């Protein structure tokens, strides 16, 4: 059972919100909630797990208990890693709300086969929808395009472009710069984009426990390269807060981005913060 450090104020804040455009809450790690002006609510990569100490140690609060979420239309996964596909974090949301779980094949394989959500939770097969690059789906007031991502540590990562009458939002999962981003930047006018950012750290090897020099997320130069290719008006760095040994300070990105046309500005948030599209 998940115990939230913050009780249920964050799910209640999302459910009580009545945004004029699209409200976006940062859940820490790489999790986000989007709520549109008509009430459509989408969770992306929500994760409330504690990691696997001492290898991965959560450095931020657990902001909500997924059992407290009573309104959601969909939960999206960007790739199959445990801090993006995690039954205890996501299945209760599907169970309580009837939301659809959307993700690429390897993400659904983790949910349905490796973790057997259908056996452990009151869910049905028709709540799961597989997507791949080039697909477009409608989720309430959002048109969601599935685009490529480059994460060499994942087996099938994707990114998502959300189009809404108020603007366009991009979530890249844990991607690093990708050859396809220049094309994506030409095809969409992205108002706000999320890219994972972190440092290089010594992380214990899964088998031996020995510290290994590890780079999971874009560094300062890579995140600006990706944001520039995507032509992001606003860059929101994520994931920098999560794992011990991999954290960083997103304020330093001002120095790296200031000579580039894109991103035009940085949107720096902490866990629990809300921004508008």
C-alpha positions as semicolon CSV with decimal commas, in nm:
position;residue;x (nm);y (nm);z (nm)
1;X;0,000;0,000;0,000
2;X;0,132;0,345;-0,094
3;X;0,155;0,600;0,186
4;X;0,164;0,959;0,061
5;X;0,376;1,216;0,239
6;X;0,119;1,478;0,139
7;X;-0,211;1,302;0,215
8;X;-0,463;1,353;-0,070
9;X;-0,429;1,726;-0,139
10;X;-0,269;1,682;-0,483
11;X;-0,538;1,452;-0,635
12;X;-0,802;1,683;-0,486
13;X;-0,627;1,989;-0,632
14;X;-0,629;1,828;-0,977
15;X;-0,992;1,724;-0,951
16;X;-1,105;2,065;-0,818
17;X;-0,917;2,260;-1,084
18;X;-1,110;2,436;-1,361
19;X;-0,838;2,552;-1,600
20;X;-0,903;2,799;-1,878
21;X;-0,644;2,628;-2,099
22;X;-0,450;2,317;-1,990
23;X;-0,318;2,283;-1,635
24;X;-0,010;2,064;-1,588
25;X;0,116;1,933;-1,254
26;X;0,464;1,790;-1,201
27;X;0,458;1,470;-0,995
28;X;0,835;1,441;-0,958
29;X;1,054;1,188;-1,140
30;X;0,900;1,208;-1,489
31;X;0,534;1,206;-1,390
32;X;0,280;1,465;-1,498
33;X;-0,094;1,524;-1,493
34;X;-0,266;1,723;-1,767
35;X;-0,616;1,861;-1,723
36;X;-0,786;2,041;-2,007
37;X;-1,045;2,316;-2,002
38;X;-1,321;2,061;-2,065
39;X;-1,203;1,838;-1,781
40;X;-1,010;1,566;-1,968
41;X;-0,743;1,436;-1,730
42;X;-0,436;1,242;-1,843
43;X;-0,155;1,100;-1,630
44;X;0,187;1,046;-1,790
45;X;0,443;0,814;-1,624
46;X;0,312;0,859;-1,266
47;X;0,544;0,683;-1,021
48;X;0,516;0,670;-0,643
49;X;0,757;0,382;-0,580
50;X;1,061;0,408;-0,356
51;X;1,309;0,261;-0,601
52;X;1,534;-0,030;-0,508
53;X;1,769;0,085;-0,230
54;X;2,063;0,098;-0,215
55;X;2,085;0,101;-0,595
56;X;1,808;0,353;-0,661
57;X;1,703;0,572;-0,368
58;X;1,407;0,808;-0,394
59;X;1,506;1,164;-0,297
60;X;1,164;1,334;-0,310
61;X;0,829;1,296;-0,129
62;X;0,562;1,049;-0,237
63;X;0,311;1,314;-0,351
64;X;-0,009;1,108;-0,367
65;X;-0,161;0,767;-0,314
66;X;-0,294;0,639;-0,649
67;X;-0,593;0,495;-0,462
68;X;-0,697;0,857;-0,397
69;X;-0,726;0,936;-0,769
70;X;-1,092;0,926;-0,872
71;X;-1,081;1,112;-1,206
72;X;-0,864;1,009;-1,501
73;X;-0,932;0,940;-1,867
74;X;-0,597;0,780;-1,953
75;X;-0,257;0,687;-1,813
76;X;0,029;0,698;-2,065
77;X;0,365;0,522;-2,049
78;X;0,665;0,644;-2,244
79;X;0,873;0,325;-2,197
80;X;0,905;0,007;-1,993
81;X;1,136;0,108;-1,705
82;X;0,997;0,051;-1,355
83;X;0,970;0,424;-1,276
84;X;0,746;0,458;-1,581
85;X;0,551;0,129;-1,576
86;X;0,470;0,031;-1,218
87;X;0,160;-0,156;-1,108
88;X;0,130;-0,011;-0,756
89;X;0,159;0,342;-0,898
90;X;-0,073;0,309;-1,194
91;X;-0,308;0,012;-1,171
92;X;-0,513;0,163;-0,883
93;X;-0,577;0,469;-1,100
94;X;-0,711;0,245;-1,377
95;X;-0,912;0,043;-1,126
96;X;-1,076;0,348;-0,965
97;X;-1,147;0,548;-1,279
98;X;-1,184;0,302;-1,568
99;X;-0,908;0,494;-1,747
100;X;-0,727;0,350;-2,049
101;X;-0,361;0,253;-2,019
102;X;-0,170;0,360;-2,330
103;X;0,186;0,262;-2,416
104;X;0,421;0,091;-2,661
105;X;0,441;-0,289;-2,679
106;X;0,720;-0,341;-2,427
107;X;0,545;-0,123;-2,171
108;X;0,225;-0,325;-2,204
109;X;0,427;-0,645;-2,179
110;X;0,555;-0,535;-1,838
111;X;0,205;-0,446;-1,721
112;X;0,023;-0,750;-1,855
113;X;0,289;-1,023;-1,842
114;X;0,574;-0,937;-1,606
115;X;0,359;-0,768;-1,341
116;X;0,024;-0,935;-1,430
117;X;-0,196;-0,638;-1,349
118;X;-0,507;-0,823;-1,468
119;X;-0,453;-1,085;-1,198
120;X;-0,387;-0,844;-0,914
121;X;-0,630;-0,561;-0,990
122;X;-0,991;-0,531;-1,105
123;X;-0,908;-0,438;-1,464
124;X;-1,017;-0,554;-1,808
125;X;-0,814;-0,617;-2,122
126;X;-0,999;-0,343;-2,311
127;X;-0,844;-0,085;-2,077
128;X;-0,506;-0,140;-2,247
129;X;-0,418;0,022;-2,579
130;X;-0,091;-0,041;-2,762
131;X;0,056;0,245;-2,964
132;X;0,363;0,292;-3,177
133;X;0,544;0,571;-3,356
134;X;0,321;0,737;-3,615
135;X;-0,005;0,662;-3,434
136;X;-0,255;0,932;-3,342
137;X;-0,523;0,881;-3,076
138;X;-0,797;1,098;-2,934
139;X;-0,828;1,129;-2,556
140;X;-1,117;1,362;-2,482
141;X;-1,017;1,711;-2,586
142;X;-0,656;1,607;-2,661
143;X;-0,520;1,478;-2,990
144;X;-0,213;1,272;-2,900
145;X;0,057;1,191;-3,155
146;X;0,306;0,913;-3,084
147;X;0,654;1,011;-3,194
148;X;1,004;0,856;-3,172
149;X;1,237;0,888;-2,877
150;X;1,599;0,791;-2,825
151;X;1,675;0,617;-2,496
152;X;1,948;0,354;-2,539
153;X;1,866;0,210;-2,195
154;X;1,507;0,130;-2,298
155;X;1,384;-0,134;-2,543
156;X;1,097;0,065;-2,700
157;X;1,068;0,427;-2,589
158;X;0,826;0,676;-2,745
159;X;0,746;1,043;-2,701
160;X;0,404;1,208;-2,704
161;X;0,279;1,532;-2,859
162;X;-0,049;1,659;-2,712
163;X;-0,242;1,900;-2,928
164;X;-0,515;2,109;-2,765
165;X;-0,699;2,419;-2,877
166;X;-0,491;2,608;-2,618
167;X;-0,150;2,488;-2,737
168;X;0,084;2,194;-2,782
169;X;0,267;1,993;-2,515
170;X;0,556;1,747;-2,566
171;X;0,668;1,471;-2,328
172;X;0,988;1,297;-2,429
173;X;1,010;1,035;-2,156
174;X;1,379;0,976;-2,078
175;X;1,493;1,058;-2,430
176;X;1,826;1,203;-2,523
177;X;1,869;1,402;-2,850
178;X;1,724;1,211;-3,144
179;X;1,771;1,243;-3,518
180;X;1,393;1,272;-3,558
181;X;1,357;1,577;-3,332
182;X;1,435;1,834;-3,600
183;X;1,148;1,697;-3,807
184;X;0,915;1,694;-3,505
185;X;1,010;2,055;-3,437
186;X;0,915;2,150;-3,792
187;X;0,583;1,963;-3,789
188;X;0,453;2,092;-3,456
189;X;0,453;2,430;-3,284
190;X;0,541;2,307;-2,935
191;X;0,458;2,555;-2,660
192;X;0,588;2,351;-2,365
193;X;0,815;2,048;-2,374
194;X;0,936;1,808;-2,103
195;X;1,284;1,655;-2,128
196;X;1,464;1,442;-1,868
197;X;1,777;1,598;-1,719
198;X;2,035;1,471;-1,472
199;X;2,397;1,423;-1,389
200;X;2,634;1,128;-1,426
201;X;2,668;0,926;-1,107
202;X;2,808;0,609;-0,957
203;X;2,517;0,365;-0,935
204;X;2,545;0,014;-0,794
205;X;2,546;-0,262;-1,056
206;X;2,236;-0,484;-1,036
207;X;2,436;-0,806;-1,017
208;X;2,761;-0,720;-0,839
209;X;2,663;-0,416;-0,635
210;X;2,982;-0,242;-0,747
211;X;2,952;0,129;-0,833
212;X;2,936;0,192;-1,207
213;X;2,961;0,529;-1,382
214;X;2,604;0,575;-1,506
215;X;2,431;0,826;-1,730
216;X;2,054;0,780;-1,758
217;X;1,941;1,128;-1,867
218;X;2,053;1,415;-2,086
219;X;2,328;1,639;-1,953
220;X;2,322;2,019;-1,986
221;X;2,433;2,027;-2,347
222;X;2,218;1,737;-2,463
223;X;1,893;1,871;-2,318
224;X;1,947;2,208;-2,486
225;X;2,034;2,032;-2,814
226;X;1,709;1,836;-2,798
227;X;1,505;2,143;-2,701
228;X;1,662;2,340;-2,985
229;X;1,586;2,072;-3,244
230;X;1,228;2,044;-3,115
231;X;1,196;2,426;-3,129
232;X;1,044;2,436;-2,781
233;X;0,908;2,770;-2,672
234;X;0,936;2,659;-2,307
235;X;1,156;2,379;-2,176
236;X;1,055;2,203;-1,854
237;X;1,337;1,981;-1,723
238;X;1,225;1,671;-1,533
239;X;1,377;1,373;-1,349
240;X;1,665;1,581;-1,204
241;X;1,511;1,551;-0,856
242;X;1,458;1,178;-0,824
243;X;1,749;0,939;-0,771
244;X;2,036;0,977;-0,525
245;X;2,358;1,024;-0,719
246;X;2,176;1,140;-1,035
247;X;2,026;1,470;-0,916
248;X;2,119;1,805;-1,061
249;X;2,027;2,175;-1,047
250;X;1,811;2,283;-1,343
251;X;1,893;2,651;-1,284
252;X;2,230;2,593;-1,452
253;X;2,045;2,541;-1,781
254;X;1,998;2,918;-1,812
255;X;2,369;2,943;-1,897
256;X;2,355;2,665;-2,155
257;X;2,036;2,782;-2,328
258;X;2,079;3,160;-2,339
259;X;2,256;3,178;-2,678
260;X;2,001;2,954;-2,855
261;X;1,679;3,066;-3,020
262;X;1,508;2,760;-2,871
263;X;1,414;2,699;-2,598
264;X;1,290;3,055;-2,570
265;X;1,250;3,017;-2,192
266;X;1,292;2,768;-1,909
267;X;0,998;2,652;-1,698
268;X;1,160;2,534;-1,373
269;X;0,926;2,348;-1,139
270;X;0,943;2,137;-0,826
271;X;0,734;1,835;-0,738
272;X;0,370;1,938;-0,687
273;X;0,394;2,259;-0,889
274;X;0,130;2,355;-1,146
275;X;0,194;2,536;-1,474
276;X;-0,038;2,642;-1,755
277;X;-0,004;2,563;-2,124
